[in-house]
Tab-separated table of C-alpha atoms in Angstrom:
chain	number	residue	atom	x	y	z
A	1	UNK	CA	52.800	163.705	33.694
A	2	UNK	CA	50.709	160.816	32.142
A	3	UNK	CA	47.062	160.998	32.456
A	4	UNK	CA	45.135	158.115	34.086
A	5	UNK	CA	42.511	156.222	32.041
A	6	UNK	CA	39.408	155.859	34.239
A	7	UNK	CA	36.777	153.104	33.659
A	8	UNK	CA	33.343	153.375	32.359
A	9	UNK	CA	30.958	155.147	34.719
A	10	UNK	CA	33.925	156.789	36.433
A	11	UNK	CA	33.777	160.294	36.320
A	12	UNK	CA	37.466	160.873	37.267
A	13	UNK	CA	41.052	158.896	38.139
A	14	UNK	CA	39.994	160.527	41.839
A	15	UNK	CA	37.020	157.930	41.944
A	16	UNK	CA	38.842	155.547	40.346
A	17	UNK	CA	41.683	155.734	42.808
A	18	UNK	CA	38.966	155.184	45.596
A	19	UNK	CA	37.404	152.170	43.989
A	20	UNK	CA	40.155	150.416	43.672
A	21	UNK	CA	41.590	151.346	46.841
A	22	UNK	CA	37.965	149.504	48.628
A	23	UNK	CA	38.637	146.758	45.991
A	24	UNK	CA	41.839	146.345	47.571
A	25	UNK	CA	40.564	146.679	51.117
A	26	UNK	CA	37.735	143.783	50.706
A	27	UNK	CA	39.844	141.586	48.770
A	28	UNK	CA	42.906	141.787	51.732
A	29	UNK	CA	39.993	141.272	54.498
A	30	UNK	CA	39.273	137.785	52.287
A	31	UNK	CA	42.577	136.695	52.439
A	32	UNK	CA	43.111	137.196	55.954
A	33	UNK	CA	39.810	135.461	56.411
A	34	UNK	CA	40.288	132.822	54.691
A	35	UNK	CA	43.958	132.356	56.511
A	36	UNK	CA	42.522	132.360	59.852
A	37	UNK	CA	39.856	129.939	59.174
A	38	UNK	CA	42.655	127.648	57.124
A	39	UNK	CA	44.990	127.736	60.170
A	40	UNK	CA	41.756	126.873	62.788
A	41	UNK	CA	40.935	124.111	60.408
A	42	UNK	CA	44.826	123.002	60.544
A	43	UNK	CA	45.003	123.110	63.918
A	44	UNK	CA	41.656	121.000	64.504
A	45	UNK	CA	43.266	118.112	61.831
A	46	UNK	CA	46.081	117.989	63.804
A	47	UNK	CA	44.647	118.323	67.409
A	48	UNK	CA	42.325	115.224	66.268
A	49	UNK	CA	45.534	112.655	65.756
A	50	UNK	CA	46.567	113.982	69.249
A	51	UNK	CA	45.901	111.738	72.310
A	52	UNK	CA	48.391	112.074	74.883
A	53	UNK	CA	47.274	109.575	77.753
A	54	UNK	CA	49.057	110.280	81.136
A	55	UNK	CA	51.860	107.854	81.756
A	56	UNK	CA	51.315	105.915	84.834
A	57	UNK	CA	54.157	103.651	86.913
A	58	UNK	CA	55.079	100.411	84.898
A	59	UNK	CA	54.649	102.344	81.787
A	60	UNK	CA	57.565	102.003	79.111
A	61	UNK	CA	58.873	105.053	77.391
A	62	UNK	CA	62.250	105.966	75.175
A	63	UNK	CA	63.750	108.871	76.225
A	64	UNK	CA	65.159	112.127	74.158
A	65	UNK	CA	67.927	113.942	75.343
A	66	UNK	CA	69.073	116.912	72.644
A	67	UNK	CA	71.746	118.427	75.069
A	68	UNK	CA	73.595	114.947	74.639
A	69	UNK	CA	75.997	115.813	71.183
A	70	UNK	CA	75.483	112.975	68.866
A	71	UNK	CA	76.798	111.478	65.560
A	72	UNK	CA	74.414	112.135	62.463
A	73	UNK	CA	73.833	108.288	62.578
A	74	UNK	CA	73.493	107.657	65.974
A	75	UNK	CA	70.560	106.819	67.199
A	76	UNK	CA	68.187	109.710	68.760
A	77	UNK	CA	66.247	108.107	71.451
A	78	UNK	CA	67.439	106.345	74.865
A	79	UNK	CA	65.123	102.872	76.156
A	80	UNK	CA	63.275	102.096	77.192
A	81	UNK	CA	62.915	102.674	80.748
A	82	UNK	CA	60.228	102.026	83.099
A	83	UNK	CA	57.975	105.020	84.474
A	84	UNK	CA	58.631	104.862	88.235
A	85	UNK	CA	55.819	107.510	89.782
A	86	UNK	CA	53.915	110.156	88.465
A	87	UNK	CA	54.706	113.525	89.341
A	88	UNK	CA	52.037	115.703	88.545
A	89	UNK	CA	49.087	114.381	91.090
């Protein structure tokens, strides 16, 4: 078959083929570093435009129903209606 061409200071494809291989190895441990600290840095943009306040009773708020089948043009949201009580105290 064809022969390998090995790098300076290489003594033989075998070391080659290991070099490359923990080349390989420390460059896919960057990437999936990097990744994970992209998405945690993602997640903290978004989390900081976030502020959900409890609703509380004389509160307006439009309401989404998906199981309802609409048009493509018709309008999404339901309201607004009046928060009577809240539910989770």
């Amino acid at each position: 078959g064809p022969s390998l061409q090995c790098g300076p200071g290489q003594d033989s494809s075998n070391e080659f083929v290991l070099s490359l291989q923990r080349r390989l190895q420390t460059a896919f441990r960057q990437c999936r570093d990097n990744s994970v600290t992209a998405s945690d840095k993602q997640r903290t943009f978004y989390d900081r435009g976030q502020r959900h306040q409890p609703y509380e009773p004389g509160d307006l708020v439009w309401l989404n129903d998906p199981t309802e089948s609409r048009r493509k043009l018709a309008p999404h949201w339901k309201g607004p209606y009046s928060v009577q009580q809240r539910l989770d105290r």
